[in-house]
Tab-separated table of C-alpha atoms and ligand atoms in Angstrom:
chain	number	residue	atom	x	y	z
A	22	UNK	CA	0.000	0.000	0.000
A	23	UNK	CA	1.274	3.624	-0.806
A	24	UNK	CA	1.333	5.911	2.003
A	25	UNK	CA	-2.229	6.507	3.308
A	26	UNK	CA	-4.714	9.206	1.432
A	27	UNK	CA	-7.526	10.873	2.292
A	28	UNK	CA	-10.746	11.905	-0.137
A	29	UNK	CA	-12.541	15.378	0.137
A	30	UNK	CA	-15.355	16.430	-1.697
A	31	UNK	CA	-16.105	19.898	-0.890
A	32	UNK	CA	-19.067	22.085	-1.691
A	33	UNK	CA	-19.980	19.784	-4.614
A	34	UNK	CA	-23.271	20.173	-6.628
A	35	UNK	CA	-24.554	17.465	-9.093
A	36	UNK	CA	-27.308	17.130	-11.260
A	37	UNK	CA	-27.865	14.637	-14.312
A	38	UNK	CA	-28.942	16.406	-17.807
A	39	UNK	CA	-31.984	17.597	-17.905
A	40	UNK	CA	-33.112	16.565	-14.103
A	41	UNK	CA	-33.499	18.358	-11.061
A	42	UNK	CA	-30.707	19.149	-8.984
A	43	UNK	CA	-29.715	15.909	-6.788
A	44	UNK	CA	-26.740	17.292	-4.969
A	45	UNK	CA	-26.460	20.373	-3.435
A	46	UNK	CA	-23.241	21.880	-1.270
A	47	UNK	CA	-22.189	18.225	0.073
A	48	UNK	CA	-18.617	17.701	1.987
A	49	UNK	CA	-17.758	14.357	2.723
A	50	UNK	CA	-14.412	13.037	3.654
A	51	UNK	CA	-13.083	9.478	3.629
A	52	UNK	CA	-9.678	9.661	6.134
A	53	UNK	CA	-7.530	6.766	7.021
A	54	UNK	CA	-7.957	4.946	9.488
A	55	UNK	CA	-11.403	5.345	9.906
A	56	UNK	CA	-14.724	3.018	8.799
A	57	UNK	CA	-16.997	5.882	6.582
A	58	UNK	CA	-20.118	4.873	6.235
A	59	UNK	CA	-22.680	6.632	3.490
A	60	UNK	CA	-26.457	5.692	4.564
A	61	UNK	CA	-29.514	7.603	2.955
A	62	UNK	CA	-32.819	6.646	1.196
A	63	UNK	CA	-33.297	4.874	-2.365
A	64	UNK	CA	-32.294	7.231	-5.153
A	65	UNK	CA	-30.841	10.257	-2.770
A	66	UNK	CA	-27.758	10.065	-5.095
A	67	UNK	CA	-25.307	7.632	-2.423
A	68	UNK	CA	-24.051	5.915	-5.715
A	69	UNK	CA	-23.728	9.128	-7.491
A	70	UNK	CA	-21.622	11.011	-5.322
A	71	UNK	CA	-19.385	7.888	-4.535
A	72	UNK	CA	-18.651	8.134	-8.546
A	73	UNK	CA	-17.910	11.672	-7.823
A	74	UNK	CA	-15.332	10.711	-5.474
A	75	UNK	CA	-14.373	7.926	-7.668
A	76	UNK	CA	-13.613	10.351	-10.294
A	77	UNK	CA	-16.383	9.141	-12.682
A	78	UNK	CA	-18.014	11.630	-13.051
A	79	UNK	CA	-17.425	16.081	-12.742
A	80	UNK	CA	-19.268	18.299	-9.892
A	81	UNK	CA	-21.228	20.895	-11.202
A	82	UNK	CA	-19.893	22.868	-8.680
A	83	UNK	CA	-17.011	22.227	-6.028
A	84	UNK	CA	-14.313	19.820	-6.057
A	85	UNK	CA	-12.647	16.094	-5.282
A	86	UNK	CA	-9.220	16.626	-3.410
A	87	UNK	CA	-6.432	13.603	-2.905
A	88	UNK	CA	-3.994	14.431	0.007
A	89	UNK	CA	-1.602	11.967	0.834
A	90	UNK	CA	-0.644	12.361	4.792
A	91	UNK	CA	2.959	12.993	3.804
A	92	UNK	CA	2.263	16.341	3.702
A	93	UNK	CA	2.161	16.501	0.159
A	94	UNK	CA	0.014	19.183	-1.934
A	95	UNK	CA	-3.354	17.927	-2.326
A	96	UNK	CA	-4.570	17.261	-5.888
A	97	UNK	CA	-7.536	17.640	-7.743
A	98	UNK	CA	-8.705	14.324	-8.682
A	99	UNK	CA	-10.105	14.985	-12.438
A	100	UNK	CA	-6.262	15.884	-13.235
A	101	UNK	CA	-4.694	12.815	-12.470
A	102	UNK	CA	-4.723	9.644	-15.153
A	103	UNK	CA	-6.940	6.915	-14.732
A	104	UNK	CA	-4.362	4.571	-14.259
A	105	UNK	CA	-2.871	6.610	-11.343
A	106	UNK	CA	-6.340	7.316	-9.719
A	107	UNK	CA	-6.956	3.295	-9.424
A	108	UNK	CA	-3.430	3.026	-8.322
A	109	UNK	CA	-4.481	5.344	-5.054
A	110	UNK	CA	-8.632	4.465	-4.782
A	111	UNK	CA	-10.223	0.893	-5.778
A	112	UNK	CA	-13.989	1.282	-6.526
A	113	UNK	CA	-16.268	-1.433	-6.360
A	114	UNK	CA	-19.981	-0.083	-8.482
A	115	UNK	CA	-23.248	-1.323	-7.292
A	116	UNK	CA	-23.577	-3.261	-9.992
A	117	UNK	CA	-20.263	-5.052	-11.591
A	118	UNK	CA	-20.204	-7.179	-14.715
A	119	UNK	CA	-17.205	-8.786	-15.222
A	120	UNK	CA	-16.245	-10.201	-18.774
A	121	UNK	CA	-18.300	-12.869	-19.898
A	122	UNK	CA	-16.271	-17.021	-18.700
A	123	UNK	CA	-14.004	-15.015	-16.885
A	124	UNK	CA	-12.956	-17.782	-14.397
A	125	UNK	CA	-12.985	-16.604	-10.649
A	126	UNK	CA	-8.701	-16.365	-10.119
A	127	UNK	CA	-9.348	-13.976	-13.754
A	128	UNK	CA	-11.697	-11.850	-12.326
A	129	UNK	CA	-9.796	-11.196	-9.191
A	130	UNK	CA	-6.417	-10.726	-11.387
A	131	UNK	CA	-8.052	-7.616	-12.635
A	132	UNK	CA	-8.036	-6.180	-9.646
A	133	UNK	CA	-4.083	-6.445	-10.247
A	134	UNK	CA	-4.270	-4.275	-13.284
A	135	UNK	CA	-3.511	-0.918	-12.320
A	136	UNK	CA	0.059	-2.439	-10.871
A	137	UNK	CA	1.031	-4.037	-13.996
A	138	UNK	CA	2.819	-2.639	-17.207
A	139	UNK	CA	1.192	-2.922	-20.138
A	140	UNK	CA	3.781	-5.074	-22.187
A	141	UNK	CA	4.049	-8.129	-18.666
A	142	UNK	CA	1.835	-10.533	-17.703
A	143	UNK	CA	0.482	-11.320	-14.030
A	144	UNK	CA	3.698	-12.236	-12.521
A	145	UNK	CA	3.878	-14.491	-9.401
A	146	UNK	CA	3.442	-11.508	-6.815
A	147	UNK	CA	0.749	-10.847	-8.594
A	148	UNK	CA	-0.932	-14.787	-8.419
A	149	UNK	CA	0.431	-14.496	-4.317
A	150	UNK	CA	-1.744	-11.147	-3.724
A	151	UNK	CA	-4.552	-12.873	-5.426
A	152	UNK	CA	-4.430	-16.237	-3.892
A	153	UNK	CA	-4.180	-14.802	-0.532
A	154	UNK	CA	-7.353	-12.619	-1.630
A	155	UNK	CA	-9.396	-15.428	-2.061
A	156	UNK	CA	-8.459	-17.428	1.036
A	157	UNK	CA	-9.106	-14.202	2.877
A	158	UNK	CA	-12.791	-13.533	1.201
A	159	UNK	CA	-12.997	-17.678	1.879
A	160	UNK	CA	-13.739	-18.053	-1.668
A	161	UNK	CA	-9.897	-20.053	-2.756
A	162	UNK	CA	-11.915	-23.104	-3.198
A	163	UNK	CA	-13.870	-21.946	-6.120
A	164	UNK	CA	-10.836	-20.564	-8.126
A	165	UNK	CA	-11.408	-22.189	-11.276
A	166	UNK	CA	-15.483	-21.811	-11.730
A	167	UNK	CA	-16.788	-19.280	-13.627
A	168	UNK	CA	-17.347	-16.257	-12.460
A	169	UNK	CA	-21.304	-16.498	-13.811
A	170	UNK	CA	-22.092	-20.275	-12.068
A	171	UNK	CA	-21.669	-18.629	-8.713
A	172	UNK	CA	-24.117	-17.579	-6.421
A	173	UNK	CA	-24.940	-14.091	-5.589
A	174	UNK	CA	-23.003	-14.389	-2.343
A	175	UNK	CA	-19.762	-15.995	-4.243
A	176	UNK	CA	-20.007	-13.627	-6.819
A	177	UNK	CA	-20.157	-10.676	-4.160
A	178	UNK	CA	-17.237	-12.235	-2.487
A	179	UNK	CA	-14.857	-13.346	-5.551
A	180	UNK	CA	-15.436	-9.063	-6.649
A	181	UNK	CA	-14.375	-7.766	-2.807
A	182	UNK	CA	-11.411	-9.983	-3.387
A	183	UNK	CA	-10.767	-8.145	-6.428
A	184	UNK	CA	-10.830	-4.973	-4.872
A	185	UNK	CA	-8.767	-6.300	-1.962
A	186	UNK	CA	-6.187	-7.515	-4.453
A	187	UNK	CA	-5.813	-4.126	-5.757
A	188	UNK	CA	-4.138	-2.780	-2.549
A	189	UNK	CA	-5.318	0.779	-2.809
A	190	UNK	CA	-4.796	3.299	0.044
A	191	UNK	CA	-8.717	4.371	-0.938
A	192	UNK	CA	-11.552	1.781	-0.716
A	193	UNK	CA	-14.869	3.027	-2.499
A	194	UNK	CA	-17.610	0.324	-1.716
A	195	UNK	CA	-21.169	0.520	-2.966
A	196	UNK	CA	-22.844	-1.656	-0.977
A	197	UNK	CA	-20.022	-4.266	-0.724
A	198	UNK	CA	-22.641	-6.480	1.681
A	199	UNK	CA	-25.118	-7.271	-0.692
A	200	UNK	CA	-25.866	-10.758	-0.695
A	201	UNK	CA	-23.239	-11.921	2.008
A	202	UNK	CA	-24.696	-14.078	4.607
A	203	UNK	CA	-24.629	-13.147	8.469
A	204	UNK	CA	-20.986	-14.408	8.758
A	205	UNK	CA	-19.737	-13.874	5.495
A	206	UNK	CA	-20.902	-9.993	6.376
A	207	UNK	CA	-19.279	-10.401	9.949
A	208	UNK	CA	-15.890	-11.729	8.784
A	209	UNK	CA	-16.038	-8.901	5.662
A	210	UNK	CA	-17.060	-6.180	7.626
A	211	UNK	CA	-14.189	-7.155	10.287
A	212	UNK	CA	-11.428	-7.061	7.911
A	213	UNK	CA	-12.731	-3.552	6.727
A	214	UNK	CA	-11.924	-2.523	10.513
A	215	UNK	CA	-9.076	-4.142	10.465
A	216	UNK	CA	-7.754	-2.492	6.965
A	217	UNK	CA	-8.918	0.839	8.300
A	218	UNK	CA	-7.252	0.834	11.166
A	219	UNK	CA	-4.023	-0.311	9.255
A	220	UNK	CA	-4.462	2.936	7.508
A	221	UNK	CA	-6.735	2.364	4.343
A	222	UNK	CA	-9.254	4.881	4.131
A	223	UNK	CA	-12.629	2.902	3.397
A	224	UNK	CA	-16.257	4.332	2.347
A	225	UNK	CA	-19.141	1.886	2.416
A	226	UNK	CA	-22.816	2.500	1.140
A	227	UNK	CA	-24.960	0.243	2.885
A	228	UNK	CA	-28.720	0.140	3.667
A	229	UNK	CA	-28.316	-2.129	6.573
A	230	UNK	CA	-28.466	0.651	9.116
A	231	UNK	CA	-27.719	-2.191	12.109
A	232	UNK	CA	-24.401	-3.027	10.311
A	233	UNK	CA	-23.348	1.279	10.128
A	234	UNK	CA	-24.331	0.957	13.667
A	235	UNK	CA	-21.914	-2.224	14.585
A	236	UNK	CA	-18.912	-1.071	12.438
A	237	UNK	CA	-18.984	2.646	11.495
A	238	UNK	CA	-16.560	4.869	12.732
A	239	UNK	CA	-18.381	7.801	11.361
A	240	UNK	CA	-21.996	8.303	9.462
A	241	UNK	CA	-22.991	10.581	6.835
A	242	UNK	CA	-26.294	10.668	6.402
A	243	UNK	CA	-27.843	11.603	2.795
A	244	UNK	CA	-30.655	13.139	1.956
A	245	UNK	CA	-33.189	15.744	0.870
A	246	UNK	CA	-29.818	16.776	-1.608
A	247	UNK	CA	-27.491	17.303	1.494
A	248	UNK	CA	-25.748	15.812	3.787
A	249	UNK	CA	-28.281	15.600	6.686
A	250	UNK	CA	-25.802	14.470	9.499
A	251	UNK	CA	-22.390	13.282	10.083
A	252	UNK	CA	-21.144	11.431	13.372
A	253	UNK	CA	-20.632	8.430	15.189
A	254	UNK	CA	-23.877	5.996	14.970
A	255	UNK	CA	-25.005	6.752	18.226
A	256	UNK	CA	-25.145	10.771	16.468
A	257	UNK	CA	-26.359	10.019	13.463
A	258	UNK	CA	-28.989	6.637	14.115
A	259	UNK	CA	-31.880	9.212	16.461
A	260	UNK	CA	-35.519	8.460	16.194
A	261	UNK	CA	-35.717	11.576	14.619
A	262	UNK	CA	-33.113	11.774	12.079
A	263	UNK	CA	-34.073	8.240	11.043
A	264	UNK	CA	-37.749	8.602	10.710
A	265	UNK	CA	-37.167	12.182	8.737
A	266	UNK	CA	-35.108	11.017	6.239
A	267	UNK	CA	-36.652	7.145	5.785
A	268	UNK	CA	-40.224	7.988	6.656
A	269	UNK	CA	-41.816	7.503	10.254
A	270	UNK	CA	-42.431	4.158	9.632
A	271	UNK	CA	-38.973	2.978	11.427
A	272	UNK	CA	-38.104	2.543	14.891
A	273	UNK	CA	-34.444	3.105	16.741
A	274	UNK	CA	-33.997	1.505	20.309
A	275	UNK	CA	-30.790	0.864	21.834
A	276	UNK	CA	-29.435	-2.874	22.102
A	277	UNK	CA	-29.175	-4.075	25.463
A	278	UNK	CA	-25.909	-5.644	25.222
A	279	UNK	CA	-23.614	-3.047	23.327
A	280	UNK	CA	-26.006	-0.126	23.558
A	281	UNK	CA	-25.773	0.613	19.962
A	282	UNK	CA	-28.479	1.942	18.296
A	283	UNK	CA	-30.901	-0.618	16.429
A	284	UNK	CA	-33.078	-0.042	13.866
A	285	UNK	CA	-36.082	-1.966	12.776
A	286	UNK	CA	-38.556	-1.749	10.336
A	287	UNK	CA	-41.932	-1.114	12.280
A	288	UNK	CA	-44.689	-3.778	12.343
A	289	UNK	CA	-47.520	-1.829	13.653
A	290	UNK	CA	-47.042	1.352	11.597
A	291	UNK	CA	-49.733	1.817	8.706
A	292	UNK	CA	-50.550	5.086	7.255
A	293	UNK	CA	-53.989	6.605	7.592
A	294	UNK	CA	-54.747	6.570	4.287
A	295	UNK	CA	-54.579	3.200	4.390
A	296	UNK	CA	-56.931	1.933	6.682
A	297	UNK	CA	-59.973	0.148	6.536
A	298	UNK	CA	-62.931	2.438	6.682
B	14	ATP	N1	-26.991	8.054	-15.362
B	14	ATP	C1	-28.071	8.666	-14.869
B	14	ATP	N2	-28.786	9.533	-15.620
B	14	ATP	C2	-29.863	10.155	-15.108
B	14	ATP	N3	-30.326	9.992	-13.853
B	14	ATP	C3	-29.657	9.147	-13.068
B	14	ATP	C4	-28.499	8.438	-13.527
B	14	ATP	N4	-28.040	7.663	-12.510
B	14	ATP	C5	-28.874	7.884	-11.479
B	14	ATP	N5	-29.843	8.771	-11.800
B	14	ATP	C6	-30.916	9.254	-10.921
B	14	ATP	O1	-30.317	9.991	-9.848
B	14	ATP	C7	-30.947	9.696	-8.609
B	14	ATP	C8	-29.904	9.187	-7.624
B	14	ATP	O2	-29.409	7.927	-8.067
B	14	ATP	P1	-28.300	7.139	-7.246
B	14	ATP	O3	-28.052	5.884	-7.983
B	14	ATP	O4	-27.148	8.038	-6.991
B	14	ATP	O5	-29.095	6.885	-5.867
B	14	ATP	P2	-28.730	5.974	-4.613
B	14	ATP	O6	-28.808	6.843	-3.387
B	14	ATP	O7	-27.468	5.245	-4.851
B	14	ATP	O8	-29.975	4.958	-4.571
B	14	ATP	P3	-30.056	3.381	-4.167
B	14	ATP	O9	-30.072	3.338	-2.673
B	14	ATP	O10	-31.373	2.959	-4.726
B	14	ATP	O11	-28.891	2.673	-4.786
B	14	ATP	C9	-32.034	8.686	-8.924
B	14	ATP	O12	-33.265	9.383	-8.992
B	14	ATP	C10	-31.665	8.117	-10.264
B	14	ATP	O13	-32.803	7.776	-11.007
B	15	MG	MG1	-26.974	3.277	-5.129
Protein backbone atom coordinates (compact mmCIF):
# COMPACT_ATOMS: atom_id res chain seq x y z
CA UNK A 1 0.00 0.00 0.00
CA UNK A 2 1.27 3.62 -0.81
CA UNK A 3 1.33 5.91 2.00
CA UNK A 4 -2.23 6.51 3.31
CA UNK A 5 -4.71 9.21 1.43
CA UNK A 6 -7.53 10.87 2.29
CA UNK A 7 -10.75 11.91 -0.14
CA UNK A 8 -12.54 15.38 0.14
CA UNK A 9 -15.36 16.43 -1.70
CA UNK A 10 -16.10 19.90 -0.89
CA UNK A 11 -19.07 22.08 -1.69
CA UNK A 12 -19.98 19.78 -4.61
CA UNK A 13 -23.27 20.17 -6.63
CA UNK A 14 -24.55 17.47 -9.09
CA UNK A 15 -27.31 17.13 -11.26
CA UNK A 16 -27.86 14.64 -14.31
CA UNK A 17 -28.94 16.41 -17.81
CA UNK A 18 -31.98 17.60 -17.91
CA UNK A 19 -33.11 16.57 -14.10
CA UNK A 20 -33.50 18.36 -11.06
CA UNK A 21 -30.71 19.15 -8.98
CA UNK A 22 -29.72 15.91 -6.79
CA UNK A 23 -26.74 17.29 -4.97
CA UNK A 24 -26.46 20.37 -3.44
CA UNK A 25 -23.24 21.88 -1.27
CA UNK A 26 -22.19 18.23 0.07
CA UNK A 27 -18.62 17.70 1.99
CA UNK A 28 -17.76 14.36 2.72
CA UNK A 29 -14.41 13.04 3.65
CA UNK A 30 -13.08 9.48 3.63
CA UNK A 31 -9.68 9.66 6.13
CA UNK A 32 -7.53 6.77 7.02
CA UNK A 33 -7.96 4.95 9.49
CA UNK A 34 -11.40 5.34 9.91
CA UNK A 35 -14.72 3.02 8.80
CA UNK A 36 -17.00 5.88 6.58
CA UNK A 37 -20.12 4.87 6.24
CA UNK A 38 -22.68 6.63 3.49
CA UNK A 39 -26.46 5.69 4.56
CA UNK A 40 -29.51 7.60 2.95
CA UNK A 41 -32.82 6.65 1.20
CA UNK A 42 -33.30 4.87 -2.36
CA UNK A 43 -32.29 7.23 -5.15
CA UNK A 44 -30.84 10.26 -2.77
CA UNK A 45 -27.76 10.07 -5.10
CA UNK A 46 -25.31 7.63 -2.42
CA UNK A 47 -24.05 5.91 -5.72
CA UNK A 48 -23.73 9.13 -7.49
CA UNK A 49 -21.62 11.01 -5.32
CA UNK A 50 -19.39 7.89 -4.53
CA UNK A 51 -18.65 8.13 -8.55
CA UNK A 52 -17.91 11.67 -7.82
CA UNK A 53 -15.33 10.71 -5.47
CA UNK A 54 -14.37 7.93 -7.67
CA UNK A 55 -13.61 10.35 -10.29
CA UNK A 56 -16.38 9.14 -12.68
CA UNK A 57 -18.01 11.63 -13.05
CA UNK A 58 -17.42 16.08 -12.74
CA UNK A 59 -19.27 18.30 -9.89
CA UNK A 60 -21.23 20.90 -11.20
CA UNK A 61 -19.89 22.87 -8.68
CA UNK A 62 -17.01 22.23 -6.03
CA UNK A 63 -14.31 19.82 -6.06
CA UNK A 64 -12.65 16.09 -5.28
CA UNK A 65 -9.22 16.63 -3.41
CA UNK A 66 -6.43 13.60 -2.91
CA UNK A 67 -3.99 14.43 0.01
CA UNK A 68 -1.60 11.97 0.83
CA UNK A 69 -0.64 12.36 4.79
CA UNK A 70 2.96 12.99 3.80
CA UNK A 71 2.26 16.34 3.70
CA UNK A 72 2.16 16.50 0.16
CA UNK A 73 0.01 19.18 -1.93
CA UNK A 74 -3.35 17.93 -2.33
CA UNK A 75 -4.57 17.26 -5.89
CA UNK A 76 -7.54 17.64 -7.74
CA UNK A 77 -8.70 14.32 -8.68
CA UNK A 78 -10.10 14.98 -12.44
CA UNK A 79 -6.26 15.88 -13.23
CA UNK A 80 -4.69 12.82 -12.47
CA UNK A 81 -4.72 9.64 -15.15
CA UNK A 82 -6.94 6.91 -14.73
CA UNK A 83 -4.36 4.57 -14.26
CA UNK A 84 -2.87 6.61 -11.34
CA UNK A 85 -6.34 7.32 -9.72
CA UNK A 86 -6.96 3.30 -9.42
CA UNK A 87 -3.43 3.03 -8.32
CA UNK A 88 -4.48 5.34 -5.05
CA UNK A 89 -8.63 4.47 -4.78
CA UNK A 90 -10.22 0.89 -5.78
CA UNK A 91 -13.99 1.28 -6.53
CA UNK A 92 -16.27 -1.43 -6.36
CA UNK A 93 -19.98 -0.08 -8.48
CA UNK A 94 -23.25 -1.32 -7.29
CA UNK A 95 -23.58 -3.26 -9.99
CA UNK A 96 -20.26 -5.05 -11.59
CA UNK A 97 -20.20 -7.18 -14.71
CA UNK A 98 -17.21 -8.79 -15.22
CA UNK A 99 -16.24 -10.20 -18.77
CA UNK A 100 -18.30 -12.87 -19.90
CA UNK A 101 -16.27 -17.02 -18.70
CA UNK A 102 -14.00 -15.01 -16.88
CA UNK A 103 -12.96 -17.78 -14.40
CA UNK A 104 -12.98 -16.60 -10.65
CA UNK A 105 -8.70 -16.37 -10.12
CA UNK A 106 -9.35 -13.98 -13.75
CA UNK A 107 -11.70 -11.85 -12.33
CA UNK A 108 -9.80 -11.20 -9.19
CA UNK A 109 -6.42 -10.73 -11.39
CA UNK A 110 -8.05 -7.62 -12.63
CA UNK A 111 -8.04 -6.18 -9.65
CA UNK A 112 -4.08 -6.45 -10.25
CA UNK A 113 -4.27 -4.27 -13.28
CA UNK A 114 -3.51 -0.92 -12.32
CA UNK A 115 0.06 -2.44 -10.87
CA UNK A 116 1.03 -4.04 -14.00
CA UNK A 117 2.82 -2.64 -17.21
CA UNK A 118 1.19 -2.92 -20.14
CA UNK A 119 3.78 -5.07 -22.19
CA UNK A 120 4.05 -8.13 -18.67
CA UNK A 121 1.83 -10.53 -17.70
CA UNK A 122 0.48 -11.32 -14.03
CA UNK A 123 3.70 -12.24 -12.52
CA UNK A 124 3.88 -14.49 -9.40
CA UNK A 125 3.44 -11.51 -6.82
CA UNK A 126 0.75 -10.85 -8.59
CA UNK A 127 -0.93 -14.79 -8.42
CA UNK A 128 0.43 -14.50 -4.32
CA UNK A 129 -1.74 -11.15 -3.72
CA UNK A 130 -4.55 -12.87 -5.43
CA UNK A 131 -4.43 -16.24 -3.89
CA UNK A 132 -4.18 -14.80 -0.53
CA UNK A 133 -7.35 -12.62 -1.63
CA UNK A 134 -9.40 -15.43 -2.06
CA UNK A 135 -8.46 -17.43 1.04
CA UNK A 136 -9.11 -14.20 2.88
CA UNK A 137 -12.79 -13.53 1.20
CA UNK A 138 -13.00 -17.68 1.88
CA UNK A 139 -13.74 -18.05 -1.67
CA UNK A 140 -9.90 -20.05 -2.76
CA UNK A 141 -11.91 -23.10 -3.20
CA UNK A 142 -13.87 -21.95 -6.12
CA UNK A 143 -10.84 -20.56 -8.13
CA UNK A 144 -11.41 -22.19 -11.28
CA UNK A 145 -15.48 -21.81 -11.73
CA UNK A 146 -16.79 -19.28 -13.63
CA UNK A 147 -17.35 -16.26 -12.46
CA UNK A 148 -21.30 -16.50 -13.81
CA UNK A 149 -22.09 -20.28 -12.07
CA UNK A 150 -21.67 -18.63 -8.71
CA UNK A 151 -24.12 -17.58 -6.42
CA UNK A 152 -24.94 -14.09 -5.59
CA UNK A 153 -23.00 -14.39 -2.34
CA UNK A 154 -19.76 -16.00 -4.24
CA UNK A 155 -20.01 -13.63 -6.82
CA UNK A 156 -20.16 -10.68 -4.16
CA UNK A 157 -17.24 -12.24 -2.49
CA UNK A 158 -14.86 -13.35 -5.55
CA UNK A 159 -15.44 -9.06 -6.65
CA UNK A 160 -14.38 -7.77 -2.81
CA UNK A 161 -11.41 -9.98 -3.39
CA UNK A 162 -10.77 -8.15 -6.43
CA UNK A 163 -10.83 -4.97 -4.87
CA UNK A 164 -8.77 -6.30 -1.96
CA UNK A 165 -6.19 -7.52 -4.45
CA UNK A 166 -5.81 -4.13 -5.76
CA UNK A 167 -4.14 -2.78 -2.55
CA UNK A 168 -5.32 0.78 -2.81
CA UNK A 169 -4.80 3.30 0.04
CA UNK A 170 -8.72 4.37 -0.94
CA UNK A 171 -11.55 1.78 -0.72
CA UNK A 172 -14.87 3.03 -2.50
CA UNK A 173 -17.61 0.32 -1.72
CA UNK A 174 -21.17 0.52 -2.97
CA UNK A 175 -22.84 -1.66 -0.98
CA UNK A 176 -20.02 -4.27 -0.72
CA UNK A 177 -22.64 -6.48 1.68
CA UNK A 178 -25.12 -7.27 -0.69
CA UNK A 179 -25.87 -10.76 -0.69
CA UNK A 180 -23.24 -11.92 2.01
CA UNK A 181 -24.70 -14.08 4.61
CA UNK A 182 -24.63 -13.15 8.47
CA UNK A 183 -20.99 -14.41 8.76
CA UNK A 184 -19.74 -13.87 5.50
CA UNK A 185 -20.90 -9.99 6.38
CA UNK A 186 -19.28 -10.40 9.95
CA UNK A 187 -15.89 -11.73 8.78
CA UNK A 188 -16.04 -8.90 5.66
CA UNK A 189 -17.06 -6.18 7.63
CA UNK A 190 -14.19 -7.16 10.29
CA UNK A 191 -11.43 -7.06 7.91
CA UNK A 192 -12.73 -3.55 6.73
CA UNK A 193 -11.92 -2.52 10.51
CA UNK A 194 -9.08 -4.14 10.47
CA UNK A 195 -7.75 -2.49 6.97
CA UNK A 196 -8.92 0.84 8.30
CA UNK A 197 -7.25 0.83 11.17
CA UNK A 198 -4.02 -0.31 9.26
CA UNK A 199 -4.46 2.94 7.51
CA UNK A 200 -6.73 2.36 4.34
CA UNK A 201 -9.25 4.88 4.13
CA UNK A 202 -12.63 2.90 3.40
CA UNK A 203 -16.26 4.33 2.35
CA UNK A 204 -19.14 1.89 2.42
CA UNK A 205 -22.82 2.50 1.14
CA UNK A 206 -24.96 0.24 2.89
CA UNK A 207 -28.72 0.14 3.67
CA UNK A 208 -28.32 -2.13 6.57
CA UNK A 209 -28.47 0.65 9.12
CA UNK A 210 -27.72 -2.19 12.11
CA UNK A 211 -24.40 -3.03 10.31
CA UNK A 212 -23.35 1.28 10.13
CA UNK A 213 -24.33 0.96 13.67
CA UNK A 214 -21.91 -2.22 14.58
CA UNK A 215 -18.91 -1.07 12.44
CA UNK A 216 -18.98 2.65 11.50
CA UNK A 217 -16.56 4.87 12.73
CA UNK A 218 -18.38 7.80 11.36
CA UNK A 219 -22.00 8.30 9.46
CA UNK A 220 -22.99 10.58 6.84
CA UNK A 221 -26.29 10.67 6.40
CA UNK A 222 -27.84 11.60 2.80
CA UNK A 223 -30.66 13.14 1.96
CA UNK A 224 -33.19 15.74 0.87
CA UNK A 225 -29.82 16.78 -1.61
CA UNK A 226 -27.49 17.30 1.49
CA UNK A 227 -25.75 15.81 3.79
CA UNK A 228 -28.28 15.60 6.69
CA UNK A 229 -25.80 14.47 9.50
CA UNK A 230 -22.39 13.28 10.08
CA UNK A 231 -21.14 11.43 13.37
CA UNK A 232 -20.63 8.43 15.19
CA UNK A 233 -23.88 6.00 14.97
CA UNK A 234 -25.00 6.75 18.23
CA UNK A 235 -25.14 10.77 16.47
CA UNK A 236 -26.36 10.02 13.46
CA UNK A 237 -28.99 6.64 14.11
CA UNK A 238 -31.88 9.21 16.46
CA UNK A 239 -35.52 8.46 16.19
CA UNK A 240 -35.72 11.58 14.62
CA UNK A 241 -33.11 11.77 12.08
CA UNK A 242 -34.07 8.24 11.04
CA UNK A 243 -37.75 8.60 10.71
CA UNK A 244 -37.17 12.18 8.74
CA UNK A 245 -35.11 11.02 6.24
CA UNK A 246 -36.65 7.15 5.79
CA UNK A 247 -40.22 7.99 6.66
CA UNK A 248 -41.82 7.50 10.25
CA UNK A 249 -42.43 4.16 9.63
CA UNK A 250 -38.97 2.98 11.43
CA UNK A 251 -38.10 2.54 14.89
CA UNK A 252 -34.44 3.11 16.74
CA UNK A 253 -34.00 1.50 20.31
CA UNK A 254 -30.79 0.86 21.83
CA UNK A 255 -29.43 -2.87 22.10
CA UNK A 256 -29.17 -4.08 25.46
CA UNK A 257 -25.91 -5.64 25.22
CA UNK A 258 -23.61 -3.05 23.33
CA UNK A 259 -26.01 -0.13 23.56
CA UNK A 260 -25.77 0.61 19.96
CA UNK A 261 -28.48 1.94 18.30
CA UNK A 262 -30.90 -0.62 16.43
CA UNK A 263 -33.08 -0.04 13.87
CA UNK A 264 -36.08 -1.97 12.78
CA UNK A 265 -38.56 -1.75 10.34
CA UNK A 266 -41.93 -1.11 12.28
CA UNK A 267 -44.69 -3.78 12.34
CA UNK A 268 -47.52 -1.83 13.65
CA UNK A 269 -47.04 1.35 11.60
CA UNK A 270 -49.73 1.82 8.71
CA UNK A 271 -50.55 5.09 7.26
CA UNK A 272 -53.99 6.61 7.59
CA UNK A 273 -54.75 6.57 4.29
CA UNK A 274 -54.58 3.20 4.39
CA UNK A 275 -56.93 1.93 6.68
CA UNK A 276 -59.97 0.15 6.54
CA UNK A 277 -62.93 2.44 6.68
N1 LIG B 1 -26.99 8.05 -15.36
C1 LIG B 1 -28.07 8.67 -14.87
N2 LIG B 1 -28.79 9.53 -15.62
C2 LIG B 1 -29.86 10.15 -15.11
N3 LIG B 1 -30.33 9.99 -13.85
C3 LIG B 1 -29.66 9.15 -13.07
C4 LIG B 1 -28.50 8.44 -13.53
N4 LIG B 1 -28.04 7.66 -12.51
C5 LIG B 1 -28.87 7.88 -11.48
N5 LIG B 1 -29.84 8.77 -11.80
C6 LIG B 1 -30.92 9.25 -10.92
O1 LIG B 1 -30.32 9.99 -9.85
C7 LIG B 1 -30.95 9.70 -8.61
C8 LIG B 1 -29.90 9.19 -7.62
O2 LIG B 1 -29.41 7.93 -8.07
P1 LIG B 1 -28.30 7.14 -7.25
O3 LIG B 1 -28.05 5.88 -7.98
O4 LIG B 1 -27.15 8.04 -6.99
O5 LIG B 1 -29.09 6.88 -5.87
P2 LIG B 1 -28.73 5.97 -4.61
O6 LIG B 1 -28.81 6.84 -3.39
O7 LIG B 1 -27.47 5.25 -4.85
O8 LIG B 1 -29.97 4.96 -4.57
P3 LIG B 1 -30.06 3.38 -4.17
O9 LIG B 1 -30.07 3.34 -2.67
O10 LIG B 1 -31.37 2.96 -4.73
O11 LIG B 1 -28.89 2.67 -4.79
C9 LIG B 1 -32.03 8.69 -8.92
O12 LIG B 1 -33.26 9.38 -8.99
C10 LIG B 1 -31.66 8.12 -10.26
O13 LIG B 1 -32.80 7.78 -11.01
MG1 LIG C 1 -26.97 3.28 -5.13
Amino acid sequence: MDAPFSLTAQEVTFRYAGQESLLEDVRLSVEPGALTMLIGPNGAGKSTLMKILAGLLQPAQGIVQLQSSLGERSQDLAGLSPLARARTVAYLPQEVLPPEGYTVQEVVLLGRFPHQRWWTLPGEQDRKIVGGALERMGVAQLRNRVFESLSGGEQQAVLLAGILAQQSSLLLLDEPGKGLDVHHLATFSQRLKRLAQAGRGILCITHDLNLASRFADVIYLLSDRRIRAQGRPEQVLTQALVAESYGSDVEVTRDAKSGLPVVLPDSQFQDPRELPR
